[in-house]
Coordinates of C-alpha atoms and ligand atoms in Angstrom, one line a residue:
X1 CA -3.9 18.4 24.5
X2 CA -0.3 17.4 24.9
X3 CA 1.4 20.5 23.4
X4 CA 2.1 23.0 26.1
X5 CA 3.2 26.6 25.4
X6 CA 6.7 25.7 26.6
X7 CA 6.9 22.6 24.4
X8 CA 5.8 24.7 21.4
X9 CA 8.5 27.2 22.1
X10 CA 11.1 24.4 22.3
X11 CA 9.8 23.1 18.9
X12 CA 10.0 26.6 17.3
X13 CA 13.8 26.5 18.0
X14 CA 14.2 23.3 16.0
X15 CA 12.9 24.7 12.6
X16 CA 12.4 27.9 10.7
X17 CA 9.0 29.6 11.2
X18 CA 7.6 28.3 7.8
X19 CA 8.3 24.8 8.9
X20 CA 5.8 24.8 11.8
X21 CA 2.1 25.0 11.2
X22 CA -0.5 25.5 13.9
X23 CA -3.3 27.5 12.2
X24 CA -6.5 25.5 12.4
X25 CA -7.3 25.7 8.7
X26 CA -3.8 24.4 7.7
X27 CA -3.9 21.7 10.3
X28 CA -7.0 20.3 8.6
X29 CA -4.9 19.4 5.6
X30 CA -3.0 16.9 7.7
X31 CA -6.0 15.5 9.5
X32 CA -7.1 12.8 7.1
X33 CA -5.9 9.9 4.9
X34 CA -7.3 7.3 2.5
X35 CA -9.7 5.9 5.2
X36 CA -11.8 9.1 5.2
X37 CA -11.4 9.4 9.0
X38 CA -10.2 12.6 10.6
X39 CA -8.1 13.5 13.6
X40 CA -6.7 17.0 14.1
X41 CA -3.0 17.4 15.0
X42 CA -2.0 20.2 17.4
X43 CA 0.9 21.2 15.2
X44 CA 2.6 20.1 12.0
X45 CA 6.3 20.2 11.5
X46 CA 8.0 20.0 8.1
X47 CA 11.7 19.1 8.7
X48 CA 14.2 19.3 5.9
X49 CA 17.0 17.2 7.4
X50 CA 17.9 14.3 9.7
X51 CA 19.2 16.8 12.2
X52 CA 15.9 18.6 12.4
X53 CA 14.0 15.4 12.8
X54 CA 16.4 14.4 15.6
X55 CA 16.0 17.7 17.5
X56 CA 12.2 17.6 17.1
X57 CA 12.2 14.0 18.6
X58 CA 14.3 15.2 21.5
X59 CA 11.7 17.8 22.3
X60 CA 8.8 15.4 21.8
X61 CA 10.4 12.9 24.1
X62 CA 11.3 15.5 26.7
X63 CA 7.7 16.8 26.8
X64 CA 6.0 13.4 26.1
X65 CA 4.2 14.6 22.9
X66 CA 2.8 12.0 20.4
X67 CA 4.4 12.2 17.0
X68 CA 2.9 10.8 13.8
X69 CA 5.2 10.7 10.7
X70 CA 3.3 11.4 7.4
X71 CA 4.1 11.2 3.7
X72 CA 1.3 12.0 1.2
X73 CA -1.5 10.7 3.5
X74 CA -2.6 8.2 0.9
X75 CA -2.6 5.2 3.4
X76 CA -5.6 3.0 3.6
X77 CA -5.6 2.0 7.3
X78 CA -5.1 5.2 9.2
X79 CA -1.3 4.9 9.7
X80 CA -0.7 8.6 9.3
X81 CA -3.7 9.8 11.4
X82 CA -2.8 11.7 14.7
X83 CA -5.4 9.9 16.8
X84 CA -3.9 11.2 20.0
X85 CA -3.4 14.7 18.8
X86 CA 0.2 15.9 19.2
X87 CA 2.5 16.5 16.2
X88 CA 2.4 15.4 12.6
X89 CA 5.8 15.2 11.2
X90 CA 5.3 15.8 7.5
X91 CA 8.3 14.4 5.5
X92 CA 7.3 15.9 2.2
X93 CA 10.1 18.5 2.2
X94 CA 12.7 15.8 2.6
X95 CA 12.2 15.0 -1.1
X96 CA 15.6 14.7 -2.6
X97 CA 16.9 11.9 -4.8
X98 CA 20.3 11.9 -3.1
X99 CA 22.1 9.6 -5.5
X100 CA 21.5 7.2 -8.4
X101 CA 24.5 4.8 -8.6
X102 CA 23.9 3.3 -12.1
X103 CA 26.8 0.9 -12.0
X104 CA 25.7 -0.7 -8.8
X105 CA 22.0 -0.3 -9.5
X106 CA 21.3 1.6 -6.3
X107 CA 19.2 4.7 -5.6
X108 CA 19.4 6.7 -2.3
X109 CA 16.4 8.8 -1.6
X110 CA 14.8 10.9 1.2
X111 CA 11.4 9.7 2.4
X112 CA 9.4 12.5 0.7
X113 CA 10.3 11.5 -2.8
X114 CA 7.2 10.6 -4.8
X115 CA 7.2 7.1 -6.2
X116 CA 6.5 8.3 -9.8
X117 CA 9.3 10.9 -9.6
X118 CA 11.8 8.2 -8.7
X119 CA 10.6 6.1 -11.7
X120 CA 10.9 9.1 -14.0
X121 CA 14.5 9.8 -12.8
X122 CA 15.5 6.2 -13.3
X123 CA 13.9 5.8 -16.8
X124 CA 16.5 7.6 -18.9
X125 CA 19.2 5.5 -17.2
X126 CA 17.5 2.3 -18.3
X127 CA 16.7 1.5 -14.6
X128 CA 13.4 0.7 -12.9
X129 CA 12.0 0.7 -9.3
X130 CA 9.2 -1.9 -9.5
X131 CA 6.9 -1.4 -6.5
X132 CA 3.8 0.3 -7.9
X133 CA 1.0 1.1 -5.5
X134 CA -2.2 2.3 -7.1
X135 CA -1.4 5.8 -5.7
X136 CA 2.1 5.9 -7.3
X137 CA 1.5 9.3 -8.8
X138 CA 1.3 11.0 -5.4
X139 CA 2.4 8.5 -2.6
X140 CA 5.9 8.8 -1.1
X141 CA 8.7 6.3 -0.9
X142 CA 8.9 6.9 2.8
X143 CA 5.2 6.0 3.2
X144 CA 5.7 3.0 0.9
X145 CA 8.5 1.7 3.2
X146 CA 6.6 2.5 6.4
X147 CA 3.6 0.4 5.1
X148 CA 5.6 -2.1 3.0
X149 CA 3.4 -1.1 0.0
X150 CA 2.8 -3.6 -2.8
X151 CA 1.0 -3.0 -6.1
X152 CA 0.1 -4.9 -9.3
X153 CA 3.7 -5.7 -10.3
X154 CA 4.3 -7.6 -7.0
X155 CA 3.4 -10.9 -8.7
X156 CA 6.7 -10.8 -10.7
X157 CA 8.8 -8.2 -8.9
X158 CA 7.9 -8.4 -5.2
X159 CA 6.9 -5.6 -2.8
X160 CA 8.7 -2.6 -1.2
X161 CA 10.7 -4.7 1.2
X162 CA 12.3 -6.6 -1.6
X163 CA 14.0 -3.4 -2.8
X164 CA 15.2 -1.7 0.5
X165 CA 18.8 -2.4 1.3
X166 CA 19.3 0.0 4.2
X167 CA 17.8 2.9 6.1
X168 CA 18.7 5.9 8.2
X169 CA 16.2 6.6 10.9
X170 CA 15.6 8.7 14.0
X171 CA 14.5 7.0 17.2
X172 CA 11.8 8.2 19.6
X173 CA 14.4 9.9 21.8
X174 CA 16.2 11.6 18.9
X175 CA 19.1 9.2 18.5
X176 CA 20.0 8.4 14.9
X177 CA 20.6 4.9 13.5
X178 CA 21.7 3.4 10.2
X179 CA 20.6 -0.1 9.2
X180 CA 21.4 -2.5 6.5
X181 CA 24.0 -2.1 3.6
X182 CA 24.4 -0.7 0.2
X183 CA 25.7 -3.9 -1.2
X184 CA 23.8 -6.8 -2.9
X185 CA 24.2 -8.9 0.3
X186 CA 24.7 -8.4 4.0
X187 CA 24.0 -10.5 7.1
X188 CA 25.8 -8.6 9.9
X189 CA 23.6 -8.6 13.0
X190 CA 19.8 -8.6 13.2
X191 CA 17.9 -7.3 10.2
X192 CA 16.7 -4.0 11.6
X193 CA 16.0 -2.8 8.1
X194 CA 13.3 -5.4 7.7
X195 CA 12.0 -4.7 11.2
X196 CA 11.5 -1.0 10.3
X197 CA 9.9 -1.8 6.9
X198 CA 6.1 -2.0 7.5
X199 CA 6.4 -0.8 11.1
X200 CA 4.0 2.0 10.2
X201 CA 5.9 4.8 11.9
X202 CA 5.6 3.1 15.3
X203 CA 9.3 2.3 15.8
X204 CA 11.4 5.1 14.2
X205 CA 11.2 8.0 11.7
X206 CA 12.7 6.9 8.4
X207 CA 14.9 9.7 7.0
X208 CA 16.9 8.0 4.2
X209 CA 16.3 5.0 2.1
X210 CA 18.9 2.9 0.1
X211 CA 17.0 1.1 -2.7
X212 CA 18.0 -1.7 -5.0
X213 CA 16.8 -0.8 -8.6
X214 CA 16.9 -3.1 -11.6
X215 CA 17.3 -2.9 -15.4
X216 CA 14.1 -1.7 -17.0
X217 CA 12.2 -4.1 -19.3
X218 CA 12.2 -2.8 -22.8
X219 CA 9.0 -4.3 -24.1
X220 CA 5.5 -5.1 -22.7
X221 CA 2.1 -6.3 -23.8
X222 CA -1.2 -5.7 -21.9
X223 CA -3.8 -8.4 -22.2
X224 CA -7.4 -8.4 -21.1
X225 CA -9.3 -11.6 -20.3
X226 CA -13.1 -11.5 -19.8
X227 CA -15.2 -14.2 -18.3
X228 CA -18.9 -14.7 -17.6
X229 CA -17.9 -16.5 -14.3
X230 CA -16.0 -15.2 -11.3
X231 CA -15.1 -18.8 -10.3
X232 CA -13.7 -19.6 -13.8
X233 CA -11.7 -16.3 -14.0
X234 CA -10.2 -16.6 -10.5
X235 CA -9.8 -20.3 -10.9
X236 CA -7.4 -20.0 -13.8
X237 CA -5.0 -17.7 -11.8
X238 CA -3.0 -20.4 -10.0
X239 CA -2.8 -22.6 -13.1
X240 CA -1.7 -19.8 -15.3
X241 CA 1.2 -19.0 -13.0
X242 CA 2.6 -22.5 -13.7
X243 CA 2.9 -21.5 -17.4
X244 CA 4.2 -17.9 -17.2
X245 CA 5.1 -15.2 -14.7
X246 CA 3.4 -12.1 -15.9
X247 CA 4.4 -8.7 -14.6
X248 CA 0.8 -8.2 -13.4
X249 CA -2.2 -10.4 -12.9
X250 CA -5.1 -8.2 -11.7
X251 CA -8.7 -9.1 -11.2
X252 CA -11.9 -7.0 -11.2
X253 CA -15.4 -8.2 -10.6
X254 CA -18.5 -6.9 -12.4
X255 CA -19.2 -4.1 -9.9
X256 CA -15.5 -2.9 -10.0
X257 CA -15.8 -3.0 -13.9
X258 CA -19.0 -1.0 -13.9
X259 CA -17.7 1.8 -11.7
X260 CA -14.8 2.4 -14.1
X261 CA -16.5 1.4 -17.3
X262 CA -16.2 5.0 -18.8
X263 CA -12.4 4.6 -18.7
X264 CA -12.2 1.2 -20.4
X265 CA -11.4 1.7 -24.1
X266 CA -13.4 -1.4 -25.2
X267 CA -17.1 -2.3 -25.2
X268 CA -17.4 -5.2 -22.7
X269 CA -19.9 -8.0 -23.4
X270 CA -23.0 -7.7 -21.2
X271 CA -22.5 -11.1 -19.7
X272 CA -19.0 -10.1 -18.3
X273 CA -18.7 -11.1 -14.6
X274 CA -14.9 -10.8 -14.2
X275 CA -11.9 -9.4 -15.9
X276 CA -8.2 -10.4 -15.6
X277 CA -5.7 -7.7 -16.6
X278 CA -2.2 -9.1 -17.4
X279 CA 0.9 -7.5 -18.5
X280 CA 3.8 -9.3 -20.0
X281 CA 7.2 -7.6 -19.9
X282 CA 10.9 -8.2 -20.7
X283 CA 12.8 -8.1 -24.0
X284 CA 10.7 -8.1 -27.3
X285 CA 11.6 -11.8 -27.7
X286 CA 10.6 -12.7 -24.2
X287 CA 7.3 -10.9 -24.5
X288 CA 6.5 -12.7 -27.8
X289 CA 7.4 -16.1 -26.3
X290 CA 5.3 -15.5 -23.2
X291 CA 2.4 -14.3 -25.4
X292 CA 2.6 -17.6 -27.3
X293 CA 2.6 -19.6 -24.1
X294 CA -0.3 -17.6 -22.8
X295 CA -2.4 -18.1 -26.0
X296 CA -1.8 -21.9 -26.0
X297 CA -2.9 -22.0 -22.3
X298 CA -6.0 -19.9 -23.0
X299 CA -7.1 -22.1 -25.9
X300 CA -8.5 -24.6 -23.4
X301 CA -10.2 -21.9 -21.2
X302 CA -13.8 -20.9 -21.5
X303 CA -13.5 -17.1 -21.9
X304 CA -15.8 -14.5 -23.4
X305 CA -13.0 -12.4 -24.8
X306 CA -9.2 -12.2 -24.9
X307 CA -7.9 -8.8 -26.2
X308 CA -4.5 -7.1 -26.2
X309 CA -4.1 -3.3 -25.9
X310 CA -3.0 -2.3 -29.4
X311 CA -1.7 1.2 -28.6
X312 CA 0.0 3.0 -25.6
X313 CA -3.2 5.0 -25.2
X314 CA -5.3 1.9 -24.8
X315 CA -2.9 0.5 -22.3
X316 CA -2.8 3.7 -20.3
X317 CA -6.6 3.8 -20.3
X318 CA -6.8 0.2 -19.0
X319 CA -4.4 1.0 -16.2
X320 CA -6.1 4.3 -15.5
X321 CA -9.4 2.3 -15.1
X322 CA -7.7 -0.3 -12.8
X323 CA -6.1 2.4 -10.6
X324 CA -9.3 4.3 -10.3
X325 CA -11.4 1.4 -8.9
X326 CA -10.7 2.4 -5.3
X327 CA -11.6 6.2 -5.6
X328 CA -14.5 5.4 -8.0
X329 CA -16.1 3.1 -5.4
X330 CA -17.5 6.2 -3.6
X331 CA -20.1 6.4 -6.3
X332 CA -21.8 3.5 -4.5
X333 CA -21.8 4.8 -1.0
X334 CA -20.0 7.7 0.9
X335 CA -17.8 5.4 3.0
X336 CA -15.7 2.3 2.4
X337 CA -14.0 -0.5 4.3
X338 CA -11.4 -1.4 1.8
X339 CA -9.7 -4.6 2.9
X340 CA -6.6 -6.2 1.4
X341 CA -6.7 -9.8 2.5
X342 CA -4.5 -12.5 1.0
X343 CA -5.1 -16.2 0.5
X344 CA -3.1 -18.9 -1.2
X345 CA -3.8 -18.3 -4.9
X346 CA -5.6 -21.6 -5.5
X347 CA -8.1 -20.6 -2.9
X348 CA -9.2 -17.3 -4.4
X349 CA -12.3 -18.8 -5.9
X350 CA -13.4 -19.9 -2.4
X351 CA -12.6 -16.4 -1.0
X352 CA -14.6 -14.6 -3.7
X353 CA -17.5 -17.1 -3.3
X354 CA -17.5 -16.3 0.4
X355 CA -17.6 -12.5 -0.3
X356 CA -20.6 -13.1 -2.6
X357 CA -22.3 -14.9 0.2
X358 CA -21.5 -11.9 2.5
X359 CA -23.0 -9.6 0.0
X360 CA -26.2 -11.7 -0.2
X361 CA -26.8 -11.7 3.5
X362 CA -26.1 -8.0 3.8
X363 CA -27.9 -4.9 2.3
X364 CA -24.5 -3.3 1.6
X365 CA -22.7 -3.3 -1.7
X366 CA -19.7 -5.6 -1.3
X367 CA -17.4 -6.1 -4.3
X368 CA -13.9 -7.5 -5.0
X369 CA -10.9 -6.6 -7.2
X370 CA -7.1 -6.7 -6.7
X371 CA -3.8 -8.4 -7.2
X372 CA -5.0 -11.9 -8.0
X373 CA -1.5 -13.0 -9.0
X374 CA -0.6 -12.7 -5.3
X375 CA -3.9 -14.0 -3.9
X376 CA -4.2 -10.4 -2.6
X377 CA -7.9 -9.4 -3.0
X378 CA -9.4 -6.1 -2.1
X379 CA -12.8 -6.7 -0.6
X380 CA -14.7 -3.5 -0.5
X381 CA -17.6 -3.1 1.9
X382 CA -19.4 0.1 1.0
X383 CA -21.5 1.9 3.7
X384 CA -22.7 5.2 5.1
X385 CA -21.0 5.7 8.4
X386 CA -23.7 8.1 9.5
X387 CA -26.1 5.1 9.7
X388 CA -25.4 3.0 12.7
X389 CA -27.2 -0.1 11.2
X390 CA -24.9 0.1 8.2
X391 CA -21.8 0.4 10.4
X392 CA -22.9 -2.7 12.4
X393 CA -23.5 -4.7 9.2
X394 CA -20.2 -3.6 7.7
X395 CA -18.3 -4.5 10.9
X396 CA -20.0 -7.9 11.0
X397 CA -19.1 -8.6 7.4
X398 CA -15.5 -7.6 8.0
X399 CA -15.2 -9.8 11.1
X400 CA -16.6 -12.8 9.2
X401 CA -14.4 -12.1 6.2
X402 CA -11.2 -12.0 8.3
X403 CA -12.1 -15.3 10.1
X404 CA -12.7 -16.9 6.7
X405 CA -9.4 -15.6 5.4
X406 CA -7.5 -17.2 8.3
X407 CA -9.5 -20.5 7.8
X408 CA -8.3 -20.4 4.2
X409 CA -4.7 -20.1 5.3
X410 CA -4.4 -16.4 4.5
X411 CA -3.5 -13.1 6.1
X412 CA -5.7 -10.1 6.9
X413 CA -3.3 -7.6 5.3
X414 CA -1.1 -7.9 2.2
X415 CA -0.2 -4.3 1.6
X416 CA -2.2 -1.7 3.5
X417 CA -0.9 -2.5 7.0
X418 CA -2.8 -2.7 10.2
X419 CA -2.8 1.0 11.4
X420 CA -6.0 1.9 13.1
X421 CA -8.6 0.1 11.1
X422 CA -7.4 -3.5 11.6
X423 CA -5.8 -3.3 15.0
X424 CA -8.8 -4.9 16.8
X425 CA -8.4 -8.0 14.5
X426 CA -4.7 -8.6 15.1
X427 CA -5.3 -11.4 17.6
X428 CA -7.3 -13.3 14.9
X429 CA -4.1 -13.9 13.1
X430 CA -1.2 -13.6 15.6
X431 CA -0.8 -16.0 18.5
X432 CA -0.3 -14.4 21.9
X433 CA 3.4 -15.1 22.1
X434 CA 4.1 -13.4 18.8
X435 CA 2.0 -10.5 19.8
X436 CA 3.8 -10.1 23.1
X437 CA 7.3 -10.2 21.5
X438 CA 6.1 -7.5 19.1
X439 CA 4.8 -5.4 22.0
X440 CA 8.2 -5.8 23.7
X441 CA 10.0 -4.6 20.5
X442 CA 7.7 -1.5 20.5
X443 CA 8.6 -0.9 24.2
X444 CA 12.3 -1.2 23.4
X445 CA 12.2 1.3 20.6
X446 CA 9.7 3.7 22.1
X447 CA 9.4 3.2 25.9
X448 CA 7.3 6.4 26.2
X449 CA 4.9 5.3 23.5
X450 CA 5.1 8.6 21.7
X451 CA 5.7 7.3 18.1
X452 CA 2.4 6.9 16.3
X453 CA 0.5 5.7 19.5
X454 CA -2.7 3.6 19.3
X455 CA -1.7 1.9 16.0
X456 CA -1.2 -1.7 15.2
X457 CA -1.7 -3.2 18.7
X458 CA -5.2 -4.0 19.9
Ligands
LIG501 C1 -5.4 -0.7 -5.1 O1 -4.9 -1.8 -5.4 O2 -6.1 -0.2 -5.9 C2 -5.1 -0.1 -3.8 O3 -4.5 -1.0 -2.9 C3 -6.2 0.7 -3.2 C4 -7.3 0.0 -2.6 O4 -7.4 -1.2 -2.3 O5 -8.3 0.6 -2.2
LIG502 ZN1 -3.8 -2.8 -3.9

């Protein structure tokens, strides 16, 4: 326990009574995330302003209390779990869209704004914020920035970091900083904005985000490709990207398809082993021209079926199916190690073949899906954590997978971050000097190690 009576009294002075939670049953709501792991905080604070965050951090630093910032708790690697107890700083009440500057294509938001709400606010203005994590209906922009979230549209539009121009943040000792610019360019000093993006709440608490937004595409077409071979389907990804740049290029294996089959609006041939889900977007003319190029390319491919969604309902069902893969996986086993490895796109066939090998030598269900256009494949190792032999098998498969990914020239995380679940594997990817410099940065920002402790570093 790090929260003394005296510290609690000091925190009570920072916020109104309804902004501080310490009843056990309410704390439970802030004790879990998308990993299924649970750690109970000692108190939850719900600040509504930069000033409140700053005064809370001053108290936390004076009393040496761990603080874990939290958005919607949808993270996949334990970034928002209070593993050392202490405080959870829920930023959900800082949920204002402060400004949309249409002329300059900029949106300024607080961290608790829901990704989908920002999209809805931009839509009537003809603008668009592309990063689209599967959880976009409930995840927050602050959480997206903290983890540098990606999503299906990253293949064309990039990830969260490609849209963040500047930030306001509160440091561990309560000091406030502003980073970056609100112009299209800016190279003054070190790029602290990029350093804070993806830092998983370990360096500062993000309290305001200046985003670049872009004109919204006016037309789109969703195309489904079905194959009886995982190798063929994943093998065409890198070649296809020489012909066109689709807005999405997603992949699902047979298990992923099976668990969401009830949401797919078409009857799939029984021999189906893999699906690619593409979306073309732009002006009507651009979409028609890309569709032609795609059809010409596919003429020489050996596919079971090529089908376009013919109505908005069909399109929505296909995306609903795709976005449901992760939660639907729990039909297979009660627990999941959901990895988000990335390899160079031409090596996806090697990666998926290796995961099939891992599945063969294990008794656990292991299946793959994900953002094939980025080489970012979600490898899901399903298990029951109450069975030690399954945990051992799953850990072994995960370790082998990560080593193979590095051998293929890849990275162990493309969009979920390191958090708690991957920190023991960091040294597989990062050389000691790089790891040391990163530790020194953490020390500089947070010398008492109170901001999201026990995350990222082994
Ligand atoms: C997805 O692409 O569906 C998400 O990243 C969630 C996941 O991998 O579990
Ligand atoms: Zn994903």
